[in-house]
Coordinates of C-alpha atoms in Angstrom, one line a residue:
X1 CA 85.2 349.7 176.4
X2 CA 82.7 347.2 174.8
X3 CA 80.2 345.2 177.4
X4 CA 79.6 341.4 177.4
X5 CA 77.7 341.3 174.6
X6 CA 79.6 343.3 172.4
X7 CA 82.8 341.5 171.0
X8 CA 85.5 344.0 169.0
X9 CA 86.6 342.3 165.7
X10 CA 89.3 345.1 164.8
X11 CA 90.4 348.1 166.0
X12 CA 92.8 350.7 163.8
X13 CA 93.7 354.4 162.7
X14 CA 93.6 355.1 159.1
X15 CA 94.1 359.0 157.8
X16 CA 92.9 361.4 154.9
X17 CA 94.3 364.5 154.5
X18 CA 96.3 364.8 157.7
X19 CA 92.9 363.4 159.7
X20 CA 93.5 360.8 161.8
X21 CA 90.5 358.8 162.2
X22 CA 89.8 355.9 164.3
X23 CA 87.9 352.6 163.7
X24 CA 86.2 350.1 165.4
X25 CA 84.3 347.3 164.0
X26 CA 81.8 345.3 166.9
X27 CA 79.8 342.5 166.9
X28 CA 76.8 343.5 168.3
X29 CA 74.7 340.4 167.5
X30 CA 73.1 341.8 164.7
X31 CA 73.2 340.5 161.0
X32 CA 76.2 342.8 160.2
X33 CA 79.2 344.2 162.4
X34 CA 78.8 347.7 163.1
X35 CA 81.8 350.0 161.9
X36 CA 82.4 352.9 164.5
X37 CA 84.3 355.8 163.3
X38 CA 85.7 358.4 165.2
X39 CA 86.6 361.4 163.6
X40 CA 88.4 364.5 165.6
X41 CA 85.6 366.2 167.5
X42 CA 85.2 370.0 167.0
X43 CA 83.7 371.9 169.1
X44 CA 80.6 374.8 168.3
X45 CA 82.8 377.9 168.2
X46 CA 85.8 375.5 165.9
X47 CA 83.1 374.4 164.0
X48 CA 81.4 378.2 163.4
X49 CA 85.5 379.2 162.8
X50 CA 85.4 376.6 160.0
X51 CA 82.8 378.1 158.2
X52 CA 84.1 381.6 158.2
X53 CA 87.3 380.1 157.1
X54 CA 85.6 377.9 154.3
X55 CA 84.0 381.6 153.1
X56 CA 87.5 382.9 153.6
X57 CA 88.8 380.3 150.9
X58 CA 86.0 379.9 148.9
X59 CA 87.9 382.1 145.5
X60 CA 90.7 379.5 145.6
X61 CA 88.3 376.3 144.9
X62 CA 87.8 376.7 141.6
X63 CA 91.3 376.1 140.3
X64 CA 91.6 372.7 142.2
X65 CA 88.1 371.5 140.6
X66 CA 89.5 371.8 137.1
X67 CA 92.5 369.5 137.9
X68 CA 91.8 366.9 135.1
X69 CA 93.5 363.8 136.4
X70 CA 94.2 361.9 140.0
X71 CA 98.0 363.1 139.8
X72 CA 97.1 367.2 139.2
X73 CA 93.8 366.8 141.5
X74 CA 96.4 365.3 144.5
X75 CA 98.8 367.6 143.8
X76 CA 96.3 370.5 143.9
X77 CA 94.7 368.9 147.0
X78 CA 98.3 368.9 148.7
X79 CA 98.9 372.7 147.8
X80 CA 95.2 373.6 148.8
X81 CA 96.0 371.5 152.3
X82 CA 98.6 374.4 153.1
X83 CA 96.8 377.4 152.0
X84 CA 94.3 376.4 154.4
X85 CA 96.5 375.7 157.1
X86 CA 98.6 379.0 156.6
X87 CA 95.1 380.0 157.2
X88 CA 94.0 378.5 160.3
X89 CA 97.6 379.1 161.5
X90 CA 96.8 383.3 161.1
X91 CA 93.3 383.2 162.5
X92 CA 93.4 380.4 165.0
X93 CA 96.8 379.8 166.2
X94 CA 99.2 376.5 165.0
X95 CA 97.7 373.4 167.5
X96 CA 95.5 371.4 165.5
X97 CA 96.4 373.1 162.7
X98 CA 96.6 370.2 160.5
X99 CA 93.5 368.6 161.7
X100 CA 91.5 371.7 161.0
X101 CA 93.2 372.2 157.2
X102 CA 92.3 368.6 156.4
X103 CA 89.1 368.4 157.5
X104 CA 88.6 372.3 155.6
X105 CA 89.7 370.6 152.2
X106 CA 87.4 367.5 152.6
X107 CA 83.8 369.5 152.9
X108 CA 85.5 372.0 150.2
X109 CA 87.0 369.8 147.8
X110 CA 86.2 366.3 148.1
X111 CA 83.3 364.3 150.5
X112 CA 84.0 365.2 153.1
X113 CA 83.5 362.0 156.3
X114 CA 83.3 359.9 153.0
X115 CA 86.8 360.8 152.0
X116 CA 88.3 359.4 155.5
X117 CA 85.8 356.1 154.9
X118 CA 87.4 355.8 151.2
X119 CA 90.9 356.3 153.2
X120 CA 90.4 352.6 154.9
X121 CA 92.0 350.4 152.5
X122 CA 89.8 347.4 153.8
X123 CA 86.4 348.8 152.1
X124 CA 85.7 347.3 148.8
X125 CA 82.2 348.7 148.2
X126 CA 80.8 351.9 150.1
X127 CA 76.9 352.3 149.8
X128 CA 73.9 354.9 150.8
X129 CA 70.6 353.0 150.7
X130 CA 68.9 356.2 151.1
X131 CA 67.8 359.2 153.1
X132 CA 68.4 358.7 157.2
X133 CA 69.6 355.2 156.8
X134 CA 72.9 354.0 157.8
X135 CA 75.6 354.0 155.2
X136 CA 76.7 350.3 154.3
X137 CA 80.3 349.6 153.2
X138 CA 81.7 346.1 152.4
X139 CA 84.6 345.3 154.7
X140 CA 87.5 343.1 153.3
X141 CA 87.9 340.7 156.1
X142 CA 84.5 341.1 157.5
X143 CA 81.8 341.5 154.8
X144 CA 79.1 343.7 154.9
X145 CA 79.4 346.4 157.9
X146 CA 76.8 348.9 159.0
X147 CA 78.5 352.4 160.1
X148 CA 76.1 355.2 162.2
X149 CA 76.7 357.7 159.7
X150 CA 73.0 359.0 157.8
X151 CA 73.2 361.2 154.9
X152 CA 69.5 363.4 153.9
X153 CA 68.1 362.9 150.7
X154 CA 69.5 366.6 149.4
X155 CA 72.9 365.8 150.8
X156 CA 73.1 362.6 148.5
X157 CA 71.8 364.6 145.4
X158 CA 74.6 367.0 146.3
X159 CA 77.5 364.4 146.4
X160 CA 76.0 362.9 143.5
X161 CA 76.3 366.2 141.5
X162 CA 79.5 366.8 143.1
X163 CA 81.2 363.5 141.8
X164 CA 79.1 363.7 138.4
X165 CA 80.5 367.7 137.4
X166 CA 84.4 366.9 138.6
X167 CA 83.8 363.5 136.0
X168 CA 82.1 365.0 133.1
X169 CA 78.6 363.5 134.2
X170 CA 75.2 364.8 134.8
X171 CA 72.5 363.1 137.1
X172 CA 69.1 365.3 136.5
X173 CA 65.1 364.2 136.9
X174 CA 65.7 363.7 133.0
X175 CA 68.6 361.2 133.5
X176 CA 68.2 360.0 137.3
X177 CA 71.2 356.9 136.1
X178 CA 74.6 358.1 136.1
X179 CA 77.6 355.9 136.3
X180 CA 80.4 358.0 136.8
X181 CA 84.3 357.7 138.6
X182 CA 86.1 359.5 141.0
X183 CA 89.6 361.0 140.2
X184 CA 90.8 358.0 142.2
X185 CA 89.6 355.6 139.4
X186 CA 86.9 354.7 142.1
X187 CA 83.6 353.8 140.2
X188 CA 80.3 355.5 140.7
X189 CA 76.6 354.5 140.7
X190 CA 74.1 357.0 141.4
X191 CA 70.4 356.9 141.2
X192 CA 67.8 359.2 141.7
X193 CA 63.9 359.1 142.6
X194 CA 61.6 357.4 141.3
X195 CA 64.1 355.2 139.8
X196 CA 65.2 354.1 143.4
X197 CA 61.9 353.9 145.0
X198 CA 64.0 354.4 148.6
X199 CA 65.2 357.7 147.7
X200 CA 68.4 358.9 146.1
X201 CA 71.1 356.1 146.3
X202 CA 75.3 355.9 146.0
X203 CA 77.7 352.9 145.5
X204 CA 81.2 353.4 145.5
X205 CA 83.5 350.4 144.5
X206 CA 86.4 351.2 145.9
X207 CA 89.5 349.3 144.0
X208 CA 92.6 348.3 145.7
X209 CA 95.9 351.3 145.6
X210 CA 97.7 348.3 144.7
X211 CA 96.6 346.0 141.8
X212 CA 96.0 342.5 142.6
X213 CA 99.1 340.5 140.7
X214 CA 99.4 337.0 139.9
X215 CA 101.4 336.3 142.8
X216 CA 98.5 337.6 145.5
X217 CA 96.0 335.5 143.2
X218 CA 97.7 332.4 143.8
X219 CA 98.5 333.6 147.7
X220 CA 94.6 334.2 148.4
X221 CA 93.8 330.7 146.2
X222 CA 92.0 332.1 143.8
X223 CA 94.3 330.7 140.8
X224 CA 96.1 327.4 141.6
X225 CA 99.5 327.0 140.0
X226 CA 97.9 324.5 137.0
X227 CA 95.5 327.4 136.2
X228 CA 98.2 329.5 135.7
X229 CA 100.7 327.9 134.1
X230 CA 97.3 327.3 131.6
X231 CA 96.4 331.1 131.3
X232 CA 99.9 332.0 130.6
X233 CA 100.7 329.6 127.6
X234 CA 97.6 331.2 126.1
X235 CA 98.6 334.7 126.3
X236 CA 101.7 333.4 124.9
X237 CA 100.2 332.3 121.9
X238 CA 97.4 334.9 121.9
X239 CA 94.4 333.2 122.2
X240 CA 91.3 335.0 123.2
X241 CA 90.3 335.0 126.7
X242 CA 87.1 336.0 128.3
X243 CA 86.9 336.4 131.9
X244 CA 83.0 336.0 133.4
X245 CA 81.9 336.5 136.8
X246 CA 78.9 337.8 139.0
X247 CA 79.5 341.6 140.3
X248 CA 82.6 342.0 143.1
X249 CA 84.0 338.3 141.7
X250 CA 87.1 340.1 140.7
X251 CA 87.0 340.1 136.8
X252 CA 88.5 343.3 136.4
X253 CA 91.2 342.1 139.1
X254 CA 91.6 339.2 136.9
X255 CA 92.2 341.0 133.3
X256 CA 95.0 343.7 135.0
X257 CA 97.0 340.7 137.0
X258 CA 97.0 339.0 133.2
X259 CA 98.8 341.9 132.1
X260 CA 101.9 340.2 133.7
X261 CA 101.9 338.1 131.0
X262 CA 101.6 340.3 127.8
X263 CA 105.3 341.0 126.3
X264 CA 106.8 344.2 127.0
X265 CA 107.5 345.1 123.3
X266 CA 103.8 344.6 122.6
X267 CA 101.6 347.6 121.8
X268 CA 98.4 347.5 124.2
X269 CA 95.0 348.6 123.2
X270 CA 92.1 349.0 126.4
X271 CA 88.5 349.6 125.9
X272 CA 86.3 349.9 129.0
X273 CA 82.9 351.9 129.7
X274 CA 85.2 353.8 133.3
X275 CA 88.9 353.4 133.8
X276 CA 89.8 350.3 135.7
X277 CA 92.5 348.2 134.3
X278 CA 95.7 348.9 135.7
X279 CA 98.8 347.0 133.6
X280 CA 102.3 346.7 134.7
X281 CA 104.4 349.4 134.1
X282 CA 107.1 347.6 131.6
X283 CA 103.7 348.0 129.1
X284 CA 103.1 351.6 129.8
X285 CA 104.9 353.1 127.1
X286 CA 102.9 351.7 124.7
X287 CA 99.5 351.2 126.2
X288 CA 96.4 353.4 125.4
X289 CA 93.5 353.5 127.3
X290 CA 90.4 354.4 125.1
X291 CA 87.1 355.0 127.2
X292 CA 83.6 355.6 125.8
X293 CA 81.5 358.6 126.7
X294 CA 77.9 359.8 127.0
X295 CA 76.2 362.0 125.4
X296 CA 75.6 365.2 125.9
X297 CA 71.9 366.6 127.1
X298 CA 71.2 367.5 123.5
X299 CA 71.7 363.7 123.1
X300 CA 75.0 364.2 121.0
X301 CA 78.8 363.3 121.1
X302 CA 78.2 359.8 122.4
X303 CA 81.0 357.1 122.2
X304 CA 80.6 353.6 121.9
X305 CA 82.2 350.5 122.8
X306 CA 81.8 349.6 119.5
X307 CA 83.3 353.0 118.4
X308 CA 86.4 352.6 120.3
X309 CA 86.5 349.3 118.9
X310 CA 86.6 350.3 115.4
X311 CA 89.1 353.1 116.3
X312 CA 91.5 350.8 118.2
X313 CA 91.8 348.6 115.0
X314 CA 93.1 351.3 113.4
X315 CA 96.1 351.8 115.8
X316 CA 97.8 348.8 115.4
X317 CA 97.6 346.3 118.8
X318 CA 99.1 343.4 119.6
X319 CA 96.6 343.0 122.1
X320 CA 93.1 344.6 123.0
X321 CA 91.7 344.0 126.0
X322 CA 87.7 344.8 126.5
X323 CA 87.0 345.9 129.9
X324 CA 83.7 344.5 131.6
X325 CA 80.6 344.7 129.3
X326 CA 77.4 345.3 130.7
X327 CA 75.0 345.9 127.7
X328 CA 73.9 343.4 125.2
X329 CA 75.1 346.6 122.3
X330 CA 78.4 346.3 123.9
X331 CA 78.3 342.2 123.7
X332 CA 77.6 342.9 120.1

């Protein structure tokens, strides 16, 4: 029920884990819609239950952190979903069983409300600002949104450890910058005080399940059919392309939907600071996907654009494709 000066711009379900969530996204006369999720509402006893089952599981968590890729960490997700809910099944009885198991694997093993937010495949961009002020996210159809969800200034260093030691990544008073990814392929910016003057901060671009193609491109008018006709003649002749753009334009978009055009019985070489690029599959047998790394606390084992560069020469490619460069070193 909204009033007369509230209008409702949308209204759906979206799920994580066996939560069913819903959303709402209002008008309110404010600069930004508000986006109103509602979550399954446990009461005090479920929610003390919870935590003695959370405690209960707590030895079985460490073999679903080590899962080194998106398959093996969904596939350890799924199998973690029904130990917990053979769980709550013993101690609390089988209604709601599911709800309870999923939302027991999201504060174990993943974000927990975050991971139903990154469940909405509308959000492009999910950001915390800061302690005890409303989490942002950047709606598809509806720009920038403002949900009522507040994180504290410790919860957000938390998550920001969280993401950084399942990644390989450490954010620390001696490094207070970490760009990171989740197993998704989802990127990560995290900053820490003093650097963010605010308080700890978190963006999340969230990139689409499905890769943008040609084909939506041309649908959404972003390419017109000249343009692409254009960029396909030189791909066919392999000229070099360099795609430019301000941040969110849709570069990266831009270089996997190009893909299309790359012949299957060419070897394919990507270099890119997090993993991003998704190609089609007819080039997947012959594709490698090189990605630099930082270095370690004692300042060693760092590699470079440039490295990968150097090593991807040696591997034969009939194409290599530079994912977006950030530093002037990379540019280099």
């Amino acid at each position: 029920m909204t009033d007369k000066t509230t209008a409702e711009l949308a209204s759906y379900a979206i799920e994580a884990d066996h939560v069913v969530a819903g959303v709402k996204i209002l008008a309110l006369g404010d600069a930004v819609p508000r986006y109103e999720l509602t979550v399954p509402s446990l009461g005090k006893a479920t929610d003390a239950m919870l935590d003695h089952l959370r405690d209960k599981l707590a030895h079985q968590v460490p073999l679903i952190i080590g899962a080194a890729s998106h398959e093996e960490a969904a596939n350890a997700r799924e199998q973690f979903f029904l130990l917990a809910k053979k769980t709550v099944v013993e101690e609390m009885g089988a209604l709601g069983s599911d709800t309870i198991a999923g939302l027991l694997v999201q504060r174990m093993l993943g974000m927990g409300t975050l991971d139903i937010l990154m469940a909405d495949g509308n959000i492009e961009e999910l950001v915390i600002n800061g302690p005890r002020v409303p989490i942002m996210l950047y709606h598809r159809k509806h720009g920038w949104c403002k949900t009522t969800l507040l994180l504290s200034d410790e919860a957000i260093l938390n998550l920001s450890s969280q993401i950084g030691r399942k990644t390989g990544y450490d954010i620390n008073s001696l490094h207070p910058i970490m760009d990171a990814h989740l197993l998704t392929g989802d990127r990560v910016a995290a900053t820490m005080q003093p650097v963010s003057s605010f308080g700890n901060t978190i963006t999340i671009r969230r990139f689409a399940r499905s890769p943008w193609t040609v084909v939506s491109l041309l649908v959404n008018k972003t390419l017109t059919v000249p343009v692409v006709a254009l960029l396909w003649l030189a791909m066919q002749y392999e000229l070099n392309i360099i795609v430019a753009g301000g941040t969110a334009s849709g570069k990266t978009s831009m270089l996997s939907a190009l893909g299309i055009f790359i012949p299957p019985n060419q070897r394919v070489i990507t270099i890119e600071d997090t993993r991003e690029i998704a190609l089609p599959a007819a080039l997947q047998g012959n594709w490698v996907a090189l990605t630099t790394r930082n270095a370690n606390p004692e300042g060693q084992g760092e590699i470079s654009m440039l490295h990968l560069m150097v090593a991807s020469l040696r591997m034969r490619p009939d194409r290599i494709i530079v994912g977006e460069v950030r530093r002037k070193e990379q540019a280099e």
